[in-house]
PDB file of C-alpha atoms in Angstrom:
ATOM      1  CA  UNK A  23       0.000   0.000   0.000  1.00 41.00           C
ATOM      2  CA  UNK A  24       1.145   3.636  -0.745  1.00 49.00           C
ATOM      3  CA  UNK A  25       1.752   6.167   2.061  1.00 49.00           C
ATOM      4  CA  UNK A  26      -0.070   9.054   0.388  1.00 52.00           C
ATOM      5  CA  UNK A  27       0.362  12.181   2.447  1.00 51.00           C
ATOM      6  CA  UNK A  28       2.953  11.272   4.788  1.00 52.00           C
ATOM      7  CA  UNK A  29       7.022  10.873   4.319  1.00 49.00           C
ATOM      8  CA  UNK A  30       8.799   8.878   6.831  1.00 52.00           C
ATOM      9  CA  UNK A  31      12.320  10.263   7.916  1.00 53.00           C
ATOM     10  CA  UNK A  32      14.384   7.776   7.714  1.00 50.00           C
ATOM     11  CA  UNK A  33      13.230   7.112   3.804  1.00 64.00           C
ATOM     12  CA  UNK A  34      15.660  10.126   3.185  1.00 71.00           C
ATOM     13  CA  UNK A  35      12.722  12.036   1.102  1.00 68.00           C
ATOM     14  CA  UNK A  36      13.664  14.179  -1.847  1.00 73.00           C
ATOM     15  CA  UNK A  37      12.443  17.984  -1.717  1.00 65.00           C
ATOM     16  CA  UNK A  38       9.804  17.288  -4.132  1.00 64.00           C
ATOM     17  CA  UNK A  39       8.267  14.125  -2.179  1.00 68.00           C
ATOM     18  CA  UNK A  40       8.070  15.905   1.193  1.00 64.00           C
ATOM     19  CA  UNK A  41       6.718  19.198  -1.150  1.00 65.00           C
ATOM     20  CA  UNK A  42       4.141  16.716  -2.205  1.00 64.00           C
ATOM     21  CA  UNK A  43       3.481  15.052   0.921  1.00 64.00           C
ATOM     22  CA  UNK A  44       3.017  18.221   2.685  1.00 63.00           C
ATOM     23  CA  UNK A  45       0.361  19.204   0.450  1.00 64.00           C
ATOM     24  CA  UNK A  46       2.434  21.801  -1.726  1.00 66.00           C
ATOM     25  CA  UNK A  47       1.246  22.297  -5.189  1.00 73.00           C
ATOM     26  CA  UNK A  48       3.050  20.492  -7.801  1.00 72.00           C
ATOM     27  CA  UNK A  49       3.756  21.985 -11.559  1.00 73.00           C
ATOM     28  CA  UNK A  50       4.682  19.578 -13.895  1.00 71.00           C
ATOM     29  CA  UNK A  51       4.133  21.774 -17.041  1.00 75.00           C
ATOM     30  CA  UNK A  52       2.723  25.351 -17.670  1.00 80.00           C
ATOM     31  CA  UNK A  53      -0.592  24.214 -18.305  1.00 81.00           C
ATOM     32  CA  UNK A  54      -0.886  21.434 -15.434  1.00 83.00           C
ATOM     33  CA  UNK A  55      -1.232  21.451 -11.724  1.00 82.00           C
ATOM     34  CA  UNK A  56      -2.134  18.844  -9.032  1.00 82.00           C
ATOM     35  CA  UNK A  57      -2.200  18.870  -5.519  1.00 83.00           C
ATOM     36  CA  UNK A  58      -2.477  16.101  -2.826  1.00 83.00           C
ATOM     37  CA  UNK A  59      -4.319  16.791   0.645  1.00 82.00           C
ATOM     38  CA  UNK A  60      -4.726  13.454   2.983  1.00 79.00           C
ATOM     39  CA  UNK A  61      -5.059  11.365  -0.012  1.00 83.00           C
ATOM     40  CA  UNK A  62      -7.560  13.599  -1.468  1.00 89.00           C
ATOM     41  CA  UNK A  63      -6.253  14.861  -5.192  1.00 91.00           C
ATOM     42  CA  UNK A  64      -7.341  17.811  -7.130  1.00 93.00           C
ATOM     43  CA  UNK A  65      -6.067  18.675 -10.377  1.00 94.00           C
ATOM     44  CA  UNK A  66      -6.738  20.289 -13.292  1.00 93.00           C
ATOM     45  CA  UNK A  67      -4.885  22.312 -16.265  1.00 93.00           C
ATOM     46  CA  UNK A  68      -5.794  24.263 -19.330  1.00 93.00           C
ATOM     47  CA  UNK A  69      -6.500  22.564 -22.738  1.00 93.00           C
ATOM     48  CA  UNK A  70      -7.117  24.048 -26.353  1.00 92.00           C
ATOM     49  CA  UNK A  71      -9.350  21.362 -28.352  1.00 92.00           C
ATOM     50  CA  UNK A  72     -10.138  21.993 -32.260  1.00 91.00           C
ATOM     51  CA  UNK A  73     -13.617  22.384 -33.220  1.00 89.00           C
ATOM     52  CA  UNK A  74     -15.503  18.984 -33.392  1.00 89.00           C
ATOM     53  CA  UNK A  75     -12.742  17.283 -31.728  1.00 92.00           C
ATOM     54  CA  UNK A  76     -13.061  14.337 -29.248  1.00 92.00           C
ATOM     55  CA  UNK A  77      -9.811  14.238 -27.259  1.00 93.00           C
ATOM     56  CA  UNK A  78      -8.564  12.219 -24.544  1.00 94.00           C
ATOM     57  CA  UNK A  79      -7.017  14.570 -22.082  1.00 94.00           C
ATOM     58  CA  UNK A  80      -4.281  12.820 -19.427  1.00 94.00           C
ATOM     59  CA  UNK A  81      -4.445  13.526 -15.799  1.00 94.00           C
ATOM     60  CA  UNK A  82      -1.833  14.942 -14.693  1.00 90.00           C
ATOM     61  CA  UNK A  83      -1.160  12.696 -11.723  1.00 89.00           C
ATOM     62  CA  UNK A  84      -3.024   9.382 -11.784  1.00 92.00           C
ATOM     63  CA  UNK A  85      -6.111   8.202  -9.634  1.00 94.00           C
ATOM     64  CA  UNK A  86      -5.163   5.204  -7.973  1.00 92.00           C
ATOM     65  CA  UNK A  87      -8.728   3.913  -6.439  1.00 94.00           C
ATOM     66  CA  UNK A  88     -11.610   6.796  -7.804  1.00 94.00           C
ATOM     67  CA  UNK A  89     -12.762   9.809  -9.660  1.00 95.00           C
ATOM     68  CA  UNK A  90     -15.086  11.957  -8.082  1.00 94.00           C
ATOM     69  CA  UNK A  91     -15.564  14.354 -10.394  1.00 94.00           C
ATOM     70  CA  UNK A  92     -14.213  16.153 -13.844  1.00 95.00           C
ATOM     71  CA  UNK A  93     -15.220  19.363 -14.241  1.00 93.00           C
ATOM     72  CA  UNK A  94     -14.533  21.655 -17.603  1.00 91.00           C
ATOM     73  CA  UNK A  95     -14.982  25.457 -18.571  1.00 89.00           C
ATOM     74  CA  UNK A  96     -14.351  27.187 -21.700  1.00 88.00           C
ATOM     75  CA  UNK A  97     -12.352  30.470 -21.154  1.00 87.00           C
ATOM     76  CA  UNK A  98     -13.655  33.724 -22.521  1.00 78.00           C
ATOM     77  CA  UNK A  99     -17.242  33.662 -21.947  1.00 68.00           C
ATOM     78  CA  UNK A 100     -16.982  31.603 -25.422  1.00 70.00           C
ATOM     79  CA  UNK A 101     -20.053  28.894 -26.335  1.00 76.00           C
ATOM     80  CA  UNK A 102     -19.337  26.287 -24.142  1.00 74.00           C
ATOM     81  CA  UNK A 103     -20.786  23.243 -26.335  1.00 76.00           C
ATOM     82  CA  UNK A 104     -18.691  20.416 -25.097  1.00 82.00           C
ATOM     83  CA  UNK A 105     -18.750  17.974 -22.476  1.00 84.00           C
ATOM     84  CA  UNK A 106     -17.408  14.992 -21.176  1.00 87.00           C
ATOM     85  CA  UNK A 107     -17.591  11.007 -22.668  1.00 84.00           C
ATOM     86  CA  UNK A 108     -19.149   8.608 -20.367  1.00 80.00           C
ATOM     87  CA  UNK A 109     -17.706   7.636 -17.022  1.00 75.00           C
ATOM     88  CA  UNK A 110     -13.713   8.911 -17.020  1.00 84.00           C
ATOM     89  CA  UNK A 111     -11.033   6.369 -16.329  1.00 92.00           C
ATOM     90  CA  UNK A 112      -8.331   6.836 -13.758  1.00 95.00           C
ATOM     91  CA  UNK A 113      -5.764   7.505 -15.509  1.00 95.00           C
ATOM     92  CA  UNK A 114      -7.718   9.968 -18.390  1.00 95.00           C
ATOM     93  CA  UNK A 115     -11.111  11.644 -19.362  1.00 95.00           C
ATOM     94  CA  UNK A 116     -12.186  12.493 -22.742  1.00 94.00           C
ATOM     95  CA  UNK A 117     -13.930  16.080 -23.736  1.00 93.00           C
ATOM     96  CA  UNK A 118     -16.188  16.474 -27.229  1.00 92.00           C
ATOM     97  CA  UNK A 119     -15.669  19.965 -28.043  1.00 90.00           C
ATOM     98  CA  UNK A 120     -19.147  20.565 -30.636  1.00 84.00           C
ATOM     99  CA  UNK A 121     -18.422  24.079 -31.216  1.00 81.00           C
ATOM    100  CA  UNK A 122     -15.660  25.918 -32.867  1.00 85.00           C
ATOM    101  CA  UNK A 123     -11.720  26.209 -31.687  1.00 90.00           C
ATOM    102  CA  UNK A 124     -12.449  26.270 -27.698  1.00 90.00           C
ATOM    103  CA  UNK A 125      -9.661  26.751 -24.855  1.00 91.00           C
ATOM    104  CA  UNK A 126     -10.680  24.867 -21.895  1.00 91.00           C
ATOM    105  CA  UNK A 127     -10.110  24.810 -17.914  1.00 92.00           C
ATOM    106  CA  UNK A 128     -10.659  21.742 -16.387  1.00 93.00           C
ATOM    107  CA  UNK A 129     -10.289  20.386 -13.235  1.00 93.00           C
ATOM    108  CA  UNK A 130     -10.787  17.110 -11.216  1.00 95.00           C
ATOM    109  CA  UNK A 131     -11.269  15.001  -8.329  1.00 95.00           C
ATOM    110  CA  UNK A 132     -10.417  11.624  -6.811  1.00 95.00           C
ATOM    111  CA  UNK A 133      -8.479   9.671  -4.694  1.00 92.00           C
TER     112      UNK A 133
END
């Protein structure tokens, strides 16, 4: 089983494990973020999807046991006319974007 949350001293922890056991925000790219907090992960990022398009968009960090939730917004007060493909799996969701060149936030939940 995986210690989520917690970093034993005497593993000798790198700076980014205890960041990330502490609850710090993580970075992996400029248009990705996650965040850990007693097992409970949010993350979410920024995605630009061609009009039409069905795209399977990677979590950033993922799920091990559930998703709770994916959540997406178009930026700019654009049509938002897409939305998500049946139930997402841990490790991805996919978005069907049904109206023009869209820029997306999204954002998710699990454990």
């Amino acid at each position: 089983m995986q210690n989520i949350n917690s970093v034993s001293p005497l593993l000798q922890a790198s700076l980014f494990e205890l960041q990330e056991a502490a609850g710090v925000t993580q970075f992996p790219s400029e248009t990705s973020w996650y965040q850990i907090i007693n097992g409970l992960q949010i993350q979410g990022g920024r995605i630009s999807v061609a009009d039409a398009a069905t795209v399977d968009i990677p979590f950033v960090a993922p799920y091990e046991t559930q998703v709770l939730g994916v959540w997406v917004q178009v930026v700019g007060g654009a049509e938002n006319g897409a939305h998500l493909s049946a139930v997402p799996a841990l490790d991805k969701f996919t978005l069907v974007n049904g109206v023009g060149d869209r820029t997306y936030f999204w954002w998710a939940l699990g454990v």
